[in-house]
Coordinates of C-alpha atoms and ligand atoms in Angstrom, one line a residue:
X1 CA 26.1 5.8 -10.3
X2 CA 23.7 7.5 -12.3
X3 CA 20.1 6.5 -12.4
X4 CA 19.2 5.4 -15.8
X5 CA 15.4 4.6 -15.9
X6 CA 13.7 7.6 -15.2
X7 CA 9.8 7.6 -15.3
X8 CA 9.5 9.1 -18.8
X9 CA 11.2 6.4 -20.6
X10 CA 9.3 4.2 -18.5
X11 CA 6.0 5.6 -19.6
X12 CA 7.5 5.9 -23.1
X13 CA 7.6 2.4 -23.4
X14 CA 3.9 1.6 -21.9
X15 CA 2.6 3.8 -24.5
X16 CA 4.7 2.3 -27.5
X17 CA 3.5 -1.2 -26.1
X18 CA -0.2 0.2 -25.5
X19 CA 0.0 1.6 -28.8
X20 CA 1.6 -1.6 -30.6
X21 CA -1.2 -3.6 -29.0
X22 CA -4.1 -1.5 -28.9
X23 CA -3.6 0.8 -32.7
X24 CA -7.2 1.6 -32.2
X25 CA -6.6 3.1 -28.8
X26 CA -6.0 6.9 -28.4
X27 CA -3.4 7.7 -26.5
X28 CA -1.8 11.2 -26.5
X29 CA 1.6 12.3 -24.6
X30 CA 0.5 15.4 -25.2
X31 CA -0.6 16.5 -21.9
X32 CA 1.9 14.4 -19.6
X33 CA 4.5 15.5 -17.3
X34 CA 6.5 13.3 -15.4
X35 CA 10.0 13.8 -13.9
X36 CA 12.4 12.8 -11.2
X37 CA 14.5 15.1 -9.2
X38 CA 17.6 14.0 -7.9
X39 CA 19.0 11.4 -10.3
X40 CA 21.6 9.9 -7.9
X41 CA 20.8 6.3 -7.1
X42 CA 21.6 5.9 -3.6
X43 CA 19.8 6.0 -0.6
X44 CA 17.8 9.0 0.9
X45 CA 15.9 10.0 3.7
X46 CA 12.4 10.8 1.9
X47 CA 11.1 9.2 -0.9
X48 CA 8.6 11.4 -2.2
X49 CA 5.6 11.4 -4.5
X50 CA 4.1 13.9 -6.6
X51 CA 0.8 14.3 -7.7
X52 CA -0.8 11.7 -6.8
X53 CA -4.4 11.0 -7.3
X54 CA -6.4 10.7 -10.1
X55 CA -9.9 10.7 -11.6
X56 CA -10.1 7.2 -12.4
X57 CA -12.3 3.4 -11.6
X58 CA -12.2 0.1 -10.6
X59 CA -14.6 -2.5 -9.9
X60 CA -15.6 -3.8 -6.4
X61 CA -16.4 -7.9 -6.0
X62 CA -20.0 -8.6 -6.7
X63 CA -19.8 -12.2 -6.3
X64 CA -17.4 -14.5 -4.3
X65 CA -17.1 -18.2 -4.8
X66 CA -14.8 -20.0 -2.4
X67 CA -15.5 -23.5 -3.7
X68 CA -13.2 -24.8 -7.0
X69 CA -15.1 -24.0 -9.8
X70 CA -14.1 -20.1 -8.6
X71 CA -16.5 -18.6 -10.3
X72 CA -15.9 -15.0 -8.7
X73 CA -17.6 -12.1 -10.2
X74 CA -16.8 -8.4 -10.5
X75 CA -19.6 -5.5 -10.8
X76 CA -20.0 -4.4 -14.4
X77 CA -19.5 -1.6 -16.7
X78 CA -22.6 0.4 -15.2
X79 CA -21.6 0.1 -11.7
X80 CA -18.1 0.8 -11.3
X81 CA -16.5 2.6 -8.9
X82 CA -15.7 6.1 -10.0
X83 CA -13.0 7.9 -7.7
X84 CA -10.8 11.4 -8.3
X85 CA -9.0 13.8 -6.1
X86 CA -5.8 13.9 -4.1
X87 CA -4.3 10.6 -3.6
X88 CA -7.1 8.8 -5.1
X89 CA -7.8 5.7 -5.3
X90 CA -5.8 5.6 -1.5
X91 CA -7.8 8.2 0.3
X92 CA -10.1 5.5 0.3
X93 CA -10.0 3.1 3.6
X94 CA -7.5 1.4 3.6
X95 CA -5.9 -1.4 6.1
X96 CA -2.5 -2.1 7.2
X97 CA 0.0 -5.4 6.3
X98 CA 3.3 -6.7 7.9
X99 CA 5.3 -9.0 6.3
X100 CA 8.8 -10.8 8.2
X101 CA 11.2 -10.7 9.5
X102 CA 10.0 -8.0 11.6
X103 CA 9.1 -7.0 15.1
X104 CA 6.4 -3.5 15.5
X105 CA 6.9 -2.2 18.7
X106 CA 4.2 1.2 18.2
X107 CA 2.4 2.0 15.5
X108 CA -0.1 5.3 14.8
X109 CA -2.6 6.6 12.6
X110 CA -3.2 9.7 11.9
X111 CA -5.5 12.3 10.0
X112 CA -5.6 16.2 9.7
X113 CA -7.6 19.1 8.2
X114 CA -5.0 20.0 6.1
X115 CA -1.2 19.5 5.6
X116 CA 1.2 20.2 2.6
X117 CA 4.2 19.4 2.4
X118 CA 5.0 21.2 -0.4
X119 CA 4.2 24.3 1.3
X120 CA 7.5 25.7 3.3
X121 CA 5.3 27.8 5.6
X122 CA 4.4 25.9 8.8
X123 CA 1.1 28.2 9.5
X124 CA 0.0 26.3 6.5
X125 CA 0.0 23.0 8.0
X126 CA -2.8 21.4 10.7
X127 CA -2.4 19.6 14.1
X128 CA -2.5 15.9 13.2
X129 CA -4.5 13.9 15.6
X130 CA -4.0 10.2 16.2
X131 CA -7.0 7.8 16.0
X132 CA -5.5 4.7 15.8
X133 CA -2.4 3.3 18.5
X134 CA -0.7 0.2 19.6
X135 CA 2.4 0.1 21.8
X136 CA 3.8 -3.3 22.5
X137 CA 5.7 -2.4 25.3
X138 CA 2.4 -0.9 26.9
X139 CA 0.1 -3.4 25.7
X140 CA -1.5 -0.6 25.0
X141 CA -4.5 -1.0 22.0
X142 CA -6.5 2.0 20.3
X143 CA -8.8 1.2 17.7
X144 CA -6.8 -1.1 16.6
X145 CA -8.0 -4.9 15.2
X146 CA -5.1 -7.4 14.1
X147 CA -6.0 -9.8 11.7
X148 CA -4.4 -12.5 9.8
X149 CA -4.3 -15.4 7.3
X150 CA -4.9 -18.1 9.5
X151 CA -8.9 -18.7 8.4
X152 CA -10.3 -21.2 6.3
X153 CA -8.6 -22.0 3.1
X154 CA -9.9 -21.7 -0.3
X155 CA -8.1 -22.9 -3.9
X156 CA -9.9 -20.4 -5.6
X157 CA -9.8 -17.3 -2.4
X158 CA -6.4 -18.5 -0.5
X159 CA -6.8 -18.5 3.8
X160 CA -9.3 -16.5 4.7
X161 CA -9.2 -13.5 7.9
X162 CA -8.9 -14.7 11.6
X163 CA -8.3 -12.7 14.3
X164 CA -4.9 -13.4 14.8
X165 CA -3.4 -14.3 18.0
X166 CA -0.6 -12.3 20.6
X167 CA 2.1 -14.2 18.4
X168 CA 0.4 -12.4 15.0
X169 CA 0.1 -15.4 13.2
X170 CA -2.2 -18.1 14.8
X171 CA -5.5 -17.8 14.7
X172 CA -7.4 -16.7 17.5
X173 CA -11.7 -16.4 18.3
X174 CA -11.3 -12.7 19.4
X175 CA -9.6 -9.5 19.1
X176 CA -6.4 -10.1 20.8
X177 CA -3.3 -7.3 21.2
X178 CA 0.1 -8.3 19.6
X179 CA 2.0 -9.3 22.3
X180 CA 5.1 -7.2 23.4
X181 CA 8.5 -7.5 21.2
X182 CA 6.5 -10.3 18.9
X183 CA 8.8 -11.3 15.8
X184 CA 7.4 -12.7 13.1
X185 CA 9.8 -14.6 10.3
X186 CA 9.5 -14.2 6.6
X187 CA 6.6 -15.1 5.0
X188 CA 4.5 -14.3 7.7
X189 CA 1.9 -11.5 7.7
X190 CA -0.5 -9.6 10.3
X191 CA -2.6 -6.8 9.8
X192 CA -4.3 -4.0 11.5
X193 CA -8.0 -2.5 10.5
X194 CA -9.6 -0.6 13.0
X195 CA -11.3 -1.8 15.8
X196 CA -14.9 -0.6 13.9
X197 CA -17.4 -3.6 12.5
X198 CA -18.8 -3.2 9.2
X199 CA -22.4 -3.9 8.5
X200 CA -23.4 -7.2 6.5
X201 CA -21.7 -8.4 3.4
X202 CA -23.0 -7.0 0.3
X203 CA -22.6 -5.1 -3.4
X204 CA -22.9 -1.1 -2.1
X205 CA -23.1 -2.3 1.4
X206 CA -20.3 0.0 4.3
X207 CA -17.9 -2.5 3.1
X208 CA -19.0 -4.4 0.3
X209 CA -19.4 -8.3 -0.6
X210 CA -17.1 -9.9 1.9
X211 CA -16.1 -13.1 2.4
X212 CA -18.1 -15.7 4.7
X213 CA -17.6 -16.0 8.1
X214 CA -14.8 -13.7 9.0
X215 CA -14.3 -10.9 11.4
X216 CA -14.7 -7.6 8.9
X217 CA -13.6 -4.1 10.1
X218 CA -13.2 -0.9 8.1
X219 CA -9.8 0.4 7.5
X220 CA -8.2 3.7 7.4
X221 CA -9.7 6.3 5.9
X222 CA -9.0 10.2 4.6
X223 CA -7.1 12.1 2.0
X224 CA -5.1 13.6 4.6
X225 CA -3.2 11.3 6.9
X226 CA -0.5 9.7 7.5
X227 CA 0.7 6.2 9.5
X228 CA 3.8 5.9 11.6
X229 CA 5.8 3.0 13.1
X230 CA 8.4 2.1 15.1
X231 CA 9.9 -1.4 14.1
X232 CA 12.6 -3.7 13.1
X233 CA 13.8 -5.9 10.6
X234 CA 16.0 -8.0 11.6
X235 CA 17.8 -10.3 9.1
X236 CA 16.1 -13.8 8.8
X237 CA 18.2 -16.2 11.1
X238 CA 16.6 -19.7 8.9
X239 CA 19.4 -21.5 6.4
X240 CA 15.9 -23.2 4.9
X241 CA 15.2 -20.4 2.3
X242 CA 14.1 -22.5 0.0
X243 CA 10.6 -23.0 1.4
X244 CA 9.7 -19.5 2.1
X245 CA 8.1 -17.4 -0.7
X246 CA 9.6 -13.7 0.7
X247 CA 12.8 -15.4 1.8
X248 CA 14.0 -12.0 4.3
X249 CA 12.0 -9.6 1.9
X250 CA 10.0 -7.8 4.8
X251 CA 7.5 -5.4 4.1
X252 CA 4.5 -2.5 5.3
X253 CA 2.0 -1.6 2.6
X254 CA -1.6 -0.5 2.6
X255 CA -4.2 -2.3 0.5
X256 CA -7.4 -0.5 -0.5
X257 CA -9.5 -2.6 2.9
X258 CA -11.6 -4.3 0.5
X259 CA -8.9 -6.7 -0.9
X260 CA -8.1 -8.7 2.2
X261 CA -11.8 -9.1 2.9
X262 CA -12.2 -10.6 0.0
X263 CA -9.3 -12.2 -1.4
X264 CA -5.4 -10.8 -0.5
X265 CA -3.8 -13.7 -2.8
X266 CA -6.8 -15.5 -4.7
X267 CA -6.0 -17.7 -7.7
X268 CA -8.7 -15.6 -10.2
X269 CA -8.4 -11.8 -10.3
X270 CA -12.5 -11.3 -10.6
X271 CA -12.2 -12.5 -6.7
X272 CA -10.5 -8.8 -5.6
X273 CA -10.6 -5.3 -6.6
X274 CA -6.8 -5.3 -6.7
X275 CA -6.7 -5.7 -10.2
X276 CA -9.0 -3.5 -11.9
X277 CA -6.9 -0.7 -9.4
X278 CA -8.8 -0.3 -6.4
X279 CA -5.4 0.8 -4.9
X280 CA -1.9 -0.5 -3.0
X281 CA 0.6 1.3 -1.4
X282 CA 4.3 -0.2 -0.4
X283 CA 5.7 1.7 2.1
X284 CA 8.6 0.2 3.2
X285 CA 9.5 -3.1 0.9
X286 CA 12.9 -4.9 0.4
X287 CA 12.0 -6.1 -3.5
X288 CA 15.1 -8.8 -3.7
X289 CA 17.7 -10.3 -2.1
X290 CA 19.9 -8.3 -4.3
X291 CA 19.2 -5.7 -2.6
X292 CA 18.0 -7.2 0.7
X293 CA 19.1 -3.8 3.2
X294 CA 17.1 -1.2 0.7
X295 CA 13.4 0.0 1.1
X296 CA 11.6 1.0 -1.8
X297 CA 8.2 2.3 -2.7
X298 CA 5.5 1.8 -4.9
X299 CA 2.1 2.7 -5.9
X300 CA -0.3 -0.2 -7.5
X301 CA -3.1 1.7 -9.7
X302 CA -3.8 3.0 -12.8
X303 CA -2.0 6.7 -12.8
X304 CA 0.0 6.7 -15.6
X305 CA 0.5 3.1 -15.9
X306 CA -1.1 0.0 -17.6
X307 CA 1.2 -2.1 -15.4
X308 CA -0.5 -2.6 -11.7
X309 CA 1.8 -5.7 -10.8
X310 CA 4.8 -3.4 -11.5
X311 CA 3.1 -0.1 -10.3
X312 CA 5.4 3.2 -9.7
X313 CA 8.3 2.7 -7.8
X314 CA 9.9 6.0 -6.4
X315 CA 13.7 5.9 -7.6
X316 CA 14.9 6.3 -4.8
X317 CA 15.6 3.5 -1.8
X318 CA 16.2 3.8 2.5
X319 CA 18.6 2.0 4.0
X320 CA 17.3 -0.7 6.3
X321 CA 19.2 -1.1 8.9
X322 CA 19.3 -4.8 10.7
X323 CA 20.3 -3.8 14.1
X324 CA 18.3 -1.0 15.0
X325 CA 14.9 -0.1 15.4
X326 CA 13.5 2.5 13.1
X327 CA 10.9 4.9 12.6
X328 CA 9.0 6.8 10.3
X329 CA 6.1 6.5 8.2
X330 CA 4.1 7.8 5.2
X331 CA 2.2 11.4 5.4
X332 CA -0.4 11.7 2.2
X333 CA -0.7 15.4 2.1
X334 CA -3.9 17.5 1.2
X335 CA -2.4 18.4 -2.2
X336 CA -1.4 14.8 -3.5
X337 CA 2.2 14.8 -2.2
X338 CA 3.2 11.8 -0.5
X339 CA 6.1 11.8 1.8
X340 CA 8.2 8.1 2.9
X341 CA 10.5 8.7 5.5
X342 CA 12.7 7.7 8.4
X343 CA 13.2 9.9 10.9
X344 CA 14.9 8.6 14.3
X345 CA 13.0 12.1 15.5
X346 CA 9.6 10.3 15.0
X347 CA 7.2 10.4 17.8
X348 CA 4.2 8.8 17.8
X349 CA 2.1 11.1 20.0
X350 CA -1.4 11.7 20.8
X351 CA -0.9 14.8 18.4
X352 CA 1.6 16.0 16.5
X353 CA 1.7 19.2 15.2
X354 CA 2.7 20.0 11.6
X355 CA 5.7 22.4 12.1
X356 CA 6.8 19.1 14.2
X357 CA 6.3 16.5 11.5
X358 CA 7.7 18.8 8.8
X359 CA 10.6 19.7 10.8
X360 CA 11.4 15.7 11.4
X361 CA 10.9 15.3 7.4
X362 CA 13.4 18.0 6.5
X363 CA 16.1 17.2 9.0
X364 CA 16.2 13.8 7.4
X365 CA 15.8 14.9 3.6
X366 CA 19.1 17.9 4.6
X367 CA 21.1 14.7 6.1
X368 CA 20.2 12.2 3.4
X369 CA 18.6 13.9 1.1
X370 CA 14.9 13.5 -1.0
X371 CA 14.0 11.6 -4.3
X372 CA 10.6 12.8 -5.8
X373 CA 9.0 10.6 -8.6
X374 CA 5.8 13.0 -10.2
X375 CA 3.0 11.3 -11.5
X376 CA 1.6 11.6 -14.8
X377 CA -2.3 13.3 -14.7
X378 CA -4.6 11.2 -15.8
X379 CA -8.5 10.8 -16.4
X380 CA -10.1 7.6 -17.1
X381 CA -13.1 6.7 -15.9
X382 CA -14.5 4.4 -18.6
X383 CA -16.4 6.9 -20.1
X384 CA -14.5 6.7 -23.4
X385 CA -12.4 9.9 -22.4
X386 CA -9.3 9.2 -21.8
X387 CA -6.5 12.4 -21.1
X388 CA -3.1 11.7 -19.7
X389 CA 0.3 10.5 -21.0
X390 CA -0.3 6.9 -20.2
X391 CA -3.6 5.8 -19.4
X392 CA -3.7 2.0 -20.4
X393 CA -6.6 1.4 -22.5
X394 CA -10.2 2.9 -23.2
X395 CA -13.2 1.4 -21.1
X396 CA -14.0 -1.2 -23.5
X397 CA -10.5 -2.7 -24.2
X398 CA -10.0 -2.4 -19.9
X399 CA -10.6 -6.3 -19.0
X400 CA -8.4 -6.9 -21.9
X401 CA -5.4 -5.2 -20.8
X402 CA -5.7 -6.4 -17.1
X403 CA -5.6 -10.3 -18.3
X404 CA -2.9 -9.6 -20.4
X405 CA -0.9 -8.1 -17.2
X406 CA -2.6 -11.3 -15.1
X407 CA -1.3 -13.6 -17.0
X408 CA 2.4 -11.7 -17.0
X409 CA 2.2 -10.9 -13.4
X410 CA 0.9 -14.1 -12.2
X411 CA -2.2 -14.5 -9.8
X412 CA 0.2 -14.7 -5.9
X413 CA 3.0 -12.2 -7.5
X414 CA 1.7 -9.0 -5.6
X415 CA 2.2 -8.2 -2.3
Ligands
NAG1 C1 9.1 -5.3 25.7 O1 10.1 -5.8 24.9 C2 11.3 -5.1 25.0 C3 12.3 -5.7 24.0 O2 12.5 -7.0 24.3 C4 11.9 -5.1 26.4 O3 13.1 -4.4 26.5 C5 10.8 -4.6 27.4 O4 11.3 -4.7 28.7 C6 9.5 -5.3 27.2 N1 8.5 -4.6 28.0 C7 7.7 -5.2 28.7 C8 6.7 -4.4 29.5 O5 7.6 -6.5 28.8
NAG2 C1 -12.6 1.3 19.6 O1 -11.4 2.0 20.1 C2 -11.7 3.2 20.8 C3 -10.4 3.9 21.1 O2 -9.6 3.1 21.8 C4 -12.5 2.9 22.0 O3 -12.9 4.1 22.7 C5 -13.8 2.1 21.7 O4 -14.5 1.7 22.8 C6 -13.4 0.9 20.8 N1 -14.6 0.3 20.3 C7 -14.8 -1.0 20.3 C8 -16.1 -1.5 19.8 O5 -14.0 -1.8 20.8
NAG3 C1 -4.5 -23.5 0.9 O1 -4.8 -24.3 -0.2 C2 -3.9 -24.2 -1.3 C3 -4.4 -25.0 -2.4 O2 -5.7 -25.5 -2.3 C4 -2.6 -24.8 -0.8 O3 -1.6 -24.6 -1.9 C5 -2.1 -24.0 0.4 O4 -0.9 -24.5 0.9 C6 -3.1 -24.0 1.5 N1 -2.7 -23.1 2.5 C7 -2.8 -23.4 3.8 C8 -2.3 -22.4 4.8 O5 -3.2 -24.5 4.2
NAG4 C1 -11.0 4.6 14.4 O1 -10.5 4.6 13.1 C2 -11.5 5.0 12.1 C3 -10.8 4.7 10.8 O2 -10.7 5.7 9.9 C4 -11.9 6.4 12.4 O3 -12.9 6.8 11.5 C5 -12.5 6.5 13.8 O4 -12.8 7.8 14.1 C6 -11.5 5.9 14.8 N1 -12.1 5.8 16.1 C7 -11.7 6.6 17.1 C8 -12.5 6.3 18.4 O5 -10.8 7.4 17.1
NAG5 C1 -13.3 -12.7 -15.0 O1 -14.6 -12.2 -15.4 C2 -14.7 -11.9 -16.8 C3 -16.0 -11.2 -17.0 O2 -17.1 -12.0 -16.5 C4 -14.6 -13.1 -17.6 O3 -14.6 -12.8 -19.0 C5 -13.2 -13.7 -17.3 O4 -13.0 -15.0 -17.9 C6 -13.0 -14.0 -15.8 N1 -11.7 -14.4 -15.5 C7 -11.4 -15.5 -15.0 C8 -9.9 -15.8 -14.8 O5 -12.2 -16.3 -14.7
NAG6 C1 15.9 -5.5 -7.0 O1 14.8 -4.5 -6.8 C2 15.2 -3.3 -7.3 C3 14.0 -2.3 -7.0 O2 12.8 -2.8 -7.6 C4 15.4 -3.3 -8.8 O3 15.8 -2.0 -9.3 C5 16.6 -4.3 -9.0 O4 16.8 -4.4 -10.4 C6 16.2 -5.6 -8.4 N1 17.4 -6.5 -8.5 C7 17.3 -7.7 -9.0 C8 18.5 -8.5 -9.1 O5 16.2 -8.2 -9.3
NAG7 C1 -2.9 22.8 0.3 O1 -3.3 22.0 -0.8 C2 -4.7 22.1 -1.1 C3 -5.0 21.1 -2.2 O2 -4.1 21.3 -3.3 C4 -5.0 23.5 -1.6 O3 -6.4 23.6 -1.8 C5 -4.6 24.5 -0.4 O4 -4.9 25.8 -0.8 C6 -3.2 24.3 0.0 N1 -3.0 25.1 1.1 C7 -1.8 25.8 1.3 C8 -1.8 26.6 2.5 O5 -0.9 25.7 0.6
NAG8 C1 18.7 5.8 14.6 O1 19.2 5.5 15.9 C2 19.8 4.2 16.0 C3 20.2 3.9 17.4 O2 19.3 4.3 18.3 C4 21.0 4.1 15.1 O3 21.5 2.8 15.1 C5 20.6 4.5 13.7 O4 21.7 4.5 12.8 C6 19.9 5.8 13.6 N1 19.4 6.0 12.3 C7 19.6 7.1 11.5 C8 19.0 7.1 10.2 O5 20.2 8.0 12.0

């Protein structure tokens, strides 16, 4: 079956709407590319990402309000956060989610010099080194912090941080490892930051306004690196599905770190950065229960796009497999290419050299083959210059647009 929506017509159709809504909005194609290689749908072994990264802003919390009037506040015009280069706005730190049915047995993190994966030539390509381990089996915890919604609760913020317990999901009063073989069902969520503290909450502050009286550690950072698991999904054994939300729609994604310490699922978006584009990545998500075996991938942000609730979804899916375990991960290389992949190869060492991880890449994308989705380039930074094919709207029409997607996308939508 052929692939019909390709990225062109789906930009296409941002701009016409951009340009129905907004006729005082200059927008020009001119300077666009976008394509997709490989237009069989089916599933692959690498879903890859092109270009990625772009000279754009968003706008960090300034004020949180937990109590029902919800009167959160986001910086303004003159202080926005300005970002560019290769997969920006996710070389910033970010921190790591888990959603059930699933069971992490290891998990690493990763960073290095330098690493293309564009580049055939090994010599090219940098030792990774890992800074961040757990290995259930092991009980073995490396910079590592697991976290999880089990705080206080807010109308206007949703449950707040805890440290979570050994089960993942309770709350517990300090850092505690995830104990061995731990499934968590659907619905459910942990995630990891490292095991570093950030200074006091406030605006410019190491990690911004954050919210009242929960354990707050920096994430990931680095343009270069990559995250790897080993995991499984198994399918959700509960008839009720009517009272889960993510009824067997498991998922790992990576939220720019300032989200969750402010508000993951809040009911106003001026509570989180997440919708002015501060940055999400879906690793590996099962979107429906359509298709409840496939993986796909998406980017929440601005590239290209005025819609951050759909974001860019690579083309392409993985197969998830209920019965096994799998492994593989996500490498952001040095030159904006972004590789998702499983790979039963995958080792998660204490380094891993690059001729190593490539080798483990292109073994799987010769077997199964490799979808590639390229981003548009794009510039907007608020000034009032706007370049590429789909930027959504100049700086002064920006809280506009993102209301409008609000109120389409919903406030608890996103992931
Ligand atoms: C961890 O869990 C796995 C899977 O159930 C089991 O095979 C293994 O023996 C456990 N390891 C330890 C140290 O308990
Ligand atoms: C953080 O993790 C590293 C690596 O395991 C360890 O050396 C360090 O002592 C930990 N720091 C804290 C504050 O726990
Ligand atoms: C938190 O509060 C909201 C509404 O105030 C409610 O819908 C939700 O179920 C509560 N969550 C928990 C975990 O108690
Ligand atoms: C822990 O992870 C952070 C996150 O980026 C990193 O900066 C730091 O060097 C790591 N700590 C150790 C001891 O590796
Ligand atoms: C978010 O903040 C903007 C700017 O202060 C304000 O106009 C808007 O009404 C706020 N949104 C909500 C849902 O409160
Ligand atoms: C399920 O998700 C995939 C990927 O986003 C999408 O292409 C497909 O249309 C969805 N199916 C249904 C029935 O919503
Ligand atoms: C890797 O990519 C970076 C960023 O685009 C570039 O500066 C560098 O020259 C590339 N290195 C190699 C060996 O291809
Ligand atoms: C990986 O290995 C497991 C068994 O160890 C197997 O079930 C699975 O099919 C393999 N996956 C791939 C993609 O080859």
């Amino acid at each position: 079956m052929k692939f019909s929506t390709n990225l062109i017509t789906l930009l296409f159709s941002i701009a016409t709407t951009l340009a129905q809504q907004y006729p005082g909005g200059s927008l020009s194609s001119s300077s666009s590319s976008a394509s997709s290689t490989n237009a069989l749908y089916s599933d692959f072994g690498v879903l890859d990402f092109a270009n990625f990264g772009f000279e754009g802003y968003y706008k960090h919390v300034k004020t949180l309000d937990s109590s029902d009037t919800c009167a959160c506040k986001l910086a303004d015009n003159s202080d926005r956060t300005i970002f560019k280069g290769s997969n920006a706005p996710l070389n910033e730190e970010v921190s790591i989610h888990f959603r059930g049915p699933l069971i992490l047995s290891k998990y690493g993190y990763y960073v290095s010099d330098q690493f293309n994966l564009s580049s055939t030539s090994s010599s090219s390509s940098k030792t990774w080194e890992r800074l961040s381990y757990y290995d259930g089996a092991s009980q073995t915890s490396e910079n590592v912090t697991f976290l999880t919604h089990a705080g206080s609760n807010s109308s206007c913020l949703g449950a707040a941080l805890s440290y979570a317990a050994s089960d993942g999901i309770s709350s517990a009063s300090s850092s505690t490892i995830l104990a061995n073989d731990t499934l968590i069902a659907s619905d459910d969520e942990f995630i990891i930051f490292s095991n570093i503290t950030c200074g006091s909450s406030g605006f410019g502050k190491d990690c911004g306004v954050y919210r009242d009286g929960i354990p707050a550690y920096h994430g990931f950072y680095g343009t270069t690196k990559m995250f790897l698991f080993e995991f499984e999904m198994p399918e959700e054994t509960s008839d009720d599905e009517d009272s889960f939300e993510f009824y067997n729609l498991p998922a790992i994604w990576l939220l720019n770190a300032n989200i969750p310490r402010t508000s993951q699922y809040p009911s106003n978006e001026n509570c989180s950065c997440w919708a002015t584009g501060c940055g999400e990545f879906d690793i590996f998500e099962v979107m429906n229960q359509t298709e409840a075996t496939h993986f796909y991938s998406t980017i929440h942000d601005y590239q290209g796009t005025g819609d951050i609730g759909t974001g860019l979804q690579n083309h392409g899916w993985i197969q998830r497999e209920y019965g096994s375990v799998m492994k593989g991960g996500v490498v952001f290389g040095t030159d904006g290419t972004v590789a998702v992949f499983l790979s039963n190869s995958t080792s998660i060492d204490s380094t891993i050299s690059g001729s190593d991880l490539l080798g483990w890449i292109s073994t799987v994308s010769e077997d199964d083959g490799v979808v590639t989705s390229t981003l548009v380039s794009a510039t907007n930074t608020g000034s009032g210059k706007v370049n590429g094919g789909a930027n959504p709207v100049k700086f002064d029409l920006d809280m506009r647009y993102i209301l409008t997607i609000f109120a389409i996308v919903g406030a608890i939508s996103f992931i």
